[in-house]
Amino acid sequence: MGSRGSRTFLIGGGWDATAAHAVYGPFLRAATGPRIGCVVLDEGDGGEQFGRYDAVLRKVADCSPVPLRVPLGGEFAADLLRELDGLVVCGGLTPAYQDAFAGCLDRLRSALAEFGLPYAGFSAGAAVAARHALVGGWLDDGVPVCHEDTAEDLEEIEVRPGLGLVPFSVEVHAAQWGTLPRLIAAVARHGLPHGVAIDENTVLEVGPDGRARVSGLGRAHSVRPSADGGVLVRSYGAGEFLPAE
């Protein structure tokens, strides 16, 4: 492991063991040392959830994951970053993760930059990395656009302030949960300038220069407004780069 500048890794979810090195390897190689903080929203099973990330990270690299459990309704302590070499924000209820960071968005973003720490967001952690975080919902003005089971306990599509680590909004579990239509609706009707939906077992690595590269088993789907009021969707596979913002 060694310092390569602050980078962001957006993981679309998924636990396929065959993808672990492709998905987590780039992040762990970017870490400045072995101590990898894992932010877990603790809904009563925080220890068990941390154990899943601990196991996969140790499988990929010689590292020392550190549990950072935030109780439901609690706030993350951004000062903890000074003791870490990289940060993983794990999966779970996306609106609750956004709540946990809402009071420290600027401090957390500044601390990541100050210490040069790479950030890896898994599912919910990927969604909240955006400037405009698409946190859930399954209805667009009352019309279903994805399955209710993917709604994150919300009804209407909801966008909240995120960490601002990447300039585009992020959707996850794209192919597996059918969430790409939610992102399309958010871009088309809710004013998002750009969104990227990421499949499971897939990572989008965003460098300090803004270039974004796809790795893993699936694809990343870019959604932008079109001149005629619709959207343009383009899909990218492993090894491909999304156009710079």
CSV table of C-alpha atoms in Angstrom, one decimal:
chain,number,residue,atom,x,y,z
A,1,MET,CA,0.0,0.0,0.0
A,2,GLY,CA,1.1,3.5,-0.6
A,3,SER,CA,-0.1,7.1,-1.1
A,4,ARG,CA,-1.4,7.8,-4.6
A,5,GLY,CA,-3.5,10.9,-3.8
A,6,SER,CA,-7.1,11.0,-2.7
A,7,ARG,CA,-9.4,8.9,-4.9
A,8,THR,CA,-13.0,7.8,-4.7
A,9,PHE,CA,-14.2,4.2,-5.4
A,10,LEU,CA,-17.9,3.7,-5.9
A,11,ILE,CA,-19.1,0.1,-5.5
A,12,GLY,CA,-22.5,-0.9,-6.7
A,13,GLY,CA,-23.0,-3.6,-4.0
A,14,GLY,CA,-22.7,-7.4,-4.4
A,15,TRP,CA,-20.8,-10.1,-2.6
A,16,ASP,CA,-19.5,-12.3,-5.5
A,17,ALA,CA,-16.2,-13.6,-4.1
A,18,THR,CA,-14.7,-13.8,-7.7
A,19,ALA,CA,-15.0,-10.1,-8.0
A,20,ALA,CA,-13.4,-9.1,-4.7
A,21,HIS,CA,-9.9,-8.4,-6.0
A,22,ALA,CA,-11.1,-6.4,-8.9
A,23,VAL,CA,-13.6,-4.4,-6.8
A,24,TYR,CA,-11.6,-3.7,-3.6
A,25,GLY,CA,-8.0,-4.1,-4.9
A,26,PRO,CA,-7.7,-0.6,-6.4
A,27,PHE,CA,-8.9,1.0,-3.2
A,28,LEU,CA,-6.6,-0.9,-1.0
A,29,ARG,CA,-3.6,-0.2,-3.2
A,30,ALA,CA,-4.5,3.5,-2.9
A,31,ALA,CA,-4.6,3.4,0.9
A,32,THR,CA,-1.8,5.2,2.7
A,33,GLY,CA,-1.4,2.3,5.1
A,34,PRO,CA,-3.1,-0.7,6.7
A,35,ARG,CA,-5.8,0.9,8.9
A,36,ILE,CA,-9.0,0.9,7.0
A,37,GLY,CA,-12.0,2.5,8.7
A,38,CYS,CA,-15.3,0.9,8.0
A,39,VAL,CA,-18.3,3.0,8.7
A,40,VAL,CA,-21.3,0.7,9.6
A,41,LEU,CA,-24.7,2.0,10.4
A,42,ASP,CA,-25.6,-0.1,13.4
A,43,GLU,CA,-29.2,-1.2,13.4
A,44,GLY,CA,-28.5,-3.9,16.0
A,45,ASP,CA,-26.3,-6.1,13.8
A,46,GLY,CA,-23.3,-3.8,13.4
A,47,GLY,CA,-20.8,-6.4,14.6
A,48,GLU,CA,-22.0,-8.9,12.1
A,49,GLN,CA,-22.1,-6.4,9.2
A,50,PHE,CA,-18.6,-5.2,10.0
A,51,GLY,CA,-17.4,-8.8,9.9
A,52,ARG,CA,-18.4,-9.2,6.3
A,53,TYR,CA,-16.3,-6.2,5.2
A,54,ASP,CA,-13.5,-7.2,7.5
A,55,ALA,CA,-13.3,-10.7,5.9
A,56,VAL,CA,-13.4,-9.5,2.3
A,57,LEU,CA,-10.8,-6.7,2.8
A,58,ARG,CA,-8.4,-9.0,4.6
A,59,LYS,CA,-8.9,-11.5,1.7
A,60,VAL,CA,-7.8,-9.0,-0.8
A,61,ALA,CA,-4.9,-7.3,1.0
A,62,ASP,CA,-2.8,-7.4,4.2
A,63,CYS,CA,-4.8,-4.7,6.1
A,64,SER,CA,-6.4,-4.0,9.5
A,65,PRO,CA,-10.0,-3.0,9.2
A,66,VAL,CA,-11.3,-0.8,12.0
A,67,PRO,CA,-15.0,-0.8,12.9
A,68,LEU,CA,-16.6,2.6,13.0
A,69,ARG,CA,-20.2,1.8,14.1
A,70,VAL,CA,-22.7,4.6,14.1
A,71,PRO,CA,-26.0,4.0,15.9
A,72,LEU,CA,-29.2,4.6,14.0
A,73,GLY,CA,-29.9,8.3,14.4
A,74,GLY,CA,-26.3,9.0,15.5
A,75,GLU,CA,-23.7,11.2,13.8
A,76,PHE,CA,-20.3,10.2,12.4
A,77,ALA,CA,-17.3,11.7,14.1
A,78,ALA,CA,-15.1,13.1,11.2
A,79,ASP,CA,-12.2,13.6,13.6
A,80,LEU,CA,-11.6,9.8,13.5
A,81,LEU,CA,-10.1,10.1,10.0
A,82,ARG,CA,-6.8,11.4,11.3
A,83,GLU,CA,-6.1,7.9,12.7
A,84,LEU,CA,-6.9,6.0,9.4
A,85,ASP,CA,-5.3,5.2,6.1
A,86,GLY,CA,-8.5,4.7,4.1
A,87,LEU,CA,-12.2,4.9,4.6
A,88,VAL,CA,-15.0,2.5,3.6
A,89,VAL,CA,-18.6,3.6,4.0
A,90,CYS,CA,-20.6,0.4,4.0
A,91,GLY,CA,-24.1,-0.6,2.8
A,92,GLY,CA,-27.5,-0.3,4.6
A,93,LEU,CA,-30.3,2.2,4.7
A,94,THR,CA,-29.1,5.0,2.5
A,95,PRO,CA,-31.2,7.9,4.1
A,96,ALA,CA,-29.9,6.9,7.5
A,97,TYR,CA,-26.3,7.1,6.3
A,98,GLN,CA,-27.0,10.5,4.8
A,99,ASP,CA,-28.4,11.5,8.2
A,100,ALA,CA,-25.3,10.3,9.9
A,101,PHE,CA,-23.1,12.5,7.7
A,102,ALA,CA,-25.5,15.5,7.4
A,103,GLY,CA,-23.9,17.4,10.2
A,104,CYS,CA,-20.3,16.9,9.1
A,105,LEU,CA,-20.3,16.9,5.3
A,106,ASP,CA,-17.8,19.7,4.9
A,107,ARG,CA,-15.6,18.5,7.7
A,108,LEU,CA,-15.5,14.9,6.4
A,109,ARG,CA,-14.8,16.0,2.8
A,110,SER,CA,-12.0,18.4,4.0
A,111,ALA,CA,-10.5,15.7,6.2
A,112,LEU,CA,-10.3,13.2,3.4
A,113,ALA,CA,-8.5,15.8,1.3
A,114,GLU,CA,-6.2,16.9,4.1
A,115,PHE,CA,-5.0,13.4,4.9
A,116,GLY,CA,-5.1,12.2,1.3
A,117,LEU,CA,-7.3,9.2,2.2
A,118,PRO,CA,-9.1,7.2,-0.4
A,119,TYR,CA,-12.8,6.7,0.0
A,120,ALA,CA,-14.7,3.6,-0.9
A,121,GLY,CA,-18.5,3.6,-0.8
A,122,PHE,CA,-20.4,0.3,-0.9
A,123,SER,CA,-24.0,0.6,-2.0
A,124,ALA,CA,-25.3,3.3,0.4
A,125,GLY,CA,-21.8,4.5,0.8
A,126,ALA,CA,-21.5,5.1,-2.9
A,127,ALA,CA,-24.8,7.0,-3.1
A,128,VAL,CA,-23.9,9.4,-0.4
A,129,ALA,CA,-20.5,10.2,-2.0
A,130,ALA,CA,-22.3,12.4,-4.6
A,131,ARG,CA,-22.9,16.1,-4.3
A,132,HIS,CA,-26.6,15.4,-4.9
A,133,ALA,CA,-27.2,12.1,-3.2
A,134,LEU,CA,-30.1,10.1,-4.6
A,135,VAL,CA,-31.1,8.3,-1.4
A,136,GLY,CA,-34.2,6.4,-2.4
A,137,GLY,CA,-37.9,6.4,-3.3
A,138,TRP,CA,-39.8,4.3,-5.8
A,139,LEU,CA,-42.4,6.9,-7.0
A,140,ASP,CA,-42.0,9.8,-9.4
A,141,ASP,CA,-45.0,12.0,-8.8
A,142,GLY,CA,-47.0,9.0,-7.7
A,143,VAL,CA,-45.9,6.8,-10.7
A,144,PRO,CA,-43.8,3.7,-9.9
A,145,VAL,CA,-40.3,3.8,-11.5
A,146,CYS,CA,-38.7,0.9,-9.7
A,147,HIS,CA,-39.8,-1.9,-7.3
A,148,GLU,CA,-41.0,-0.8,-3.9
A,149,ASP,CA,-38.5,-3.1,-2.2
A,150,THR,CA,-35.7,-0.9,-3.4
A,151,ALA,CA,-37.3,2.3,-2.0
A,152,GLU,CA,-35.1,2.7,1.2
A,153,ASP,CA,-38.2,3.3,3.3
A,154,LEU,CA,-39.1,6.3,1.1
A,155,GLU,CA,-42.1,6.9,-1.2
A,156,GLU,CA,-41.3,9.7,-3.7
A,157,ILE,CA,-37.8,9.9,-5.2
A,158,GLU,CA,-35.6,12.0,-2.8
A,159,VAL,CA,-32.3,13.8,-3.4
A,160,ARG,CA,-30.4,15.2,-0.4
A,161,PRO,CA,-27.0,16.9,0.1
A,162,GLY,CA,-24.1,14.4,-0.1
A,163,LEU,CA,-20.4,14.5,0.5
A,164,GLY,CA,-19.6,16.0,-2.9
A,165,LEU,CA,-16.7,13.6,-3.6
A,166,VAL,CA,-17.9,13.1,-7.1
A,167,PRO,CA,-19.8,15.6,-9.3
A,168,PHE,CA,-22.5,13.1,-10.5
A,169,SER,CA,-25.3,11.4,-8.6
A,170,VAL,CA,-25.0,7.7,-7.9
A,171,GLU,CA,-27.4,4.8,-8.2
A,172,VAL,CA,-26.4,1.2,-7.1
A,173,HIS,CA,-27.5,-2.4,-7.7
A,174,ALA,CA,-28.5,-1.2,-11.1
A,175,ALA,CA,-29.0,-4.4,-13.1
A,176,GLN,CA,-29.8,-6.6,-10.1
A,177,TRP,CA,-32.5,-4.4,-8.5
A,178,GLY,CA,-33.7,-2.6,-11.6
A,179,THR,CA,-32.8,0.9,-10.2
A,180,LEU,CA,-31.6,2.5,-13.4
A,181,PRO,CA,-35.2,3.9,-14.1
A,182,ARG,CA,-35.1,5.7,-10.8
A,183,LEU,CA,-31.9,7.5,-11.8
A,184,ILE,CA,-33.4,8.3,-15.3
A,185,ALA,CA,-36.4,9.8,-13.6
A,186,ALA,CA,-34.2,11.8,-11.2
A,187,VAL,CA,-32.2,13.2,-14.1
A,188,ALA,CA,-35.1,13.8,-16.4
A,189,ARG,CA,-37.6,15.4,-13.9
A,190,HIS,CA,-35.6,16.4,-10.8
A,191,GLY,CA,-32.9,18.5,-12.3
A,192,LEU,CA,-29.8,16.3,-11.8
A,193,PRO,CA,-27.1,17.2,-14.3
A,194,HIS,CA,-25.6,13.7,-14.5
A,195,GLY,CA,-26.0,10.4,-12.8
A,196,VAL,CA,-24.2,7.0,-12.9
A,197,ALA,CA,-25.9,3.7,-12.0
A,198,ILE,CA,-23.5,1.0,-11.0
A,199,ASP,CA,-24.1,-2.8,-11.2
A,200,GLU,CA,-23.3,-5.1,-8.3
A,201,ASN,CA,-19.7,-6.5,-8.1
A,202,THR,CA,-18.6,-3.4,-10.0
A,203,VAL,CA,-16.5,-0.4,-9.0
A,204,LEU,CA,-16.2,3.0,-10.6
A,205,GLU,CA,-12.8,4.5,-9.7
A,206,VAL,CA,-12.8,8.3,-9.8
A,207,GLY,CA,-9.3,9.9,-9.7
A,208,PRO,CA,-8.3,13.3,-8.5
A,209,ASP,CA,-8.5,14.5,-12.2
A,210,GLY,CA,-12.1,13.4,-12.4
A,211,ARG,CA,-11.5,10.5,-14.8
A,212,ALA,CA,-13.7,7.5,-13.9
A,213,ARG,CA,-12.7,3.9,-14.8
A,214,VAL,CA,-15.0,0.8,-14.5
A,215,SER,CA,-13.7,-2.4,-13.0
A,216,GLY,CA,-15.4,-5.7,-12.0
A,217,LEU,CA,-18.0,-8.0,-13.4
A,218,GLY,CA,-20.7,-5.5,-14.4
A,219,ARG,CA,-21.2,-2.1,-16.0
A,220,ALA,CA,-21.7,1.5,-15.1
A,221,HIS,CA,-24.6,3.4,-16.9
A,222,SER,CA,-24.2,7.1,-17.4
A,223,VAL,CA,-27.4,9.2,-17.6
A,224,ARG,CA,-27.4,12.8,-18.8
A,225,PRO,CA,-30.1,15.2,-19.9
A,226,SER,CA,-30.6,15.6,-23.7
A,227,ALA,CA,-31.3,18.7,-25.6
A,228,ASP,CA,-34.9,17.6,-26.4
A,229,GLY,CA,-35.8,17.2,-22.7
A,230,GLY,CA,-35.2,13.5,-22.5
A,231,VAL,CA,-32.1,11.7,-21.3
A,232,LEU,CA,-29.0,10.0,-22.9
A,233,VAL,CA,-28.0,6.7,-21.4
A,234,ARG,CA,-24.6,5.1,-22.2
A,235,SER,CA,-23.2,2.0,-20.6
A,236,TYR,CA,-19.5,1.3,-19.9
A,237,GLY,CA,-17.8,-2.0,-19.1
A,238,ALA,CA,-14.6,-3.1,-17.3
A,239,GLY,CA,-11.6,-1.2,-18.5
A,240,GLU,CA,-13.5,1.7,-20.0
A,241,PHE,CA,-13.5,5.3,-18.9
A,242,LEU,CA,-16.5,7.6,-18.6
A,243,PRO,CA,-16.0,11.0,-20.2
A,244,ALA,CA,-14.5,13.6,-17.8
A,245,GLU,CA,-17.0,16.1,-16.3
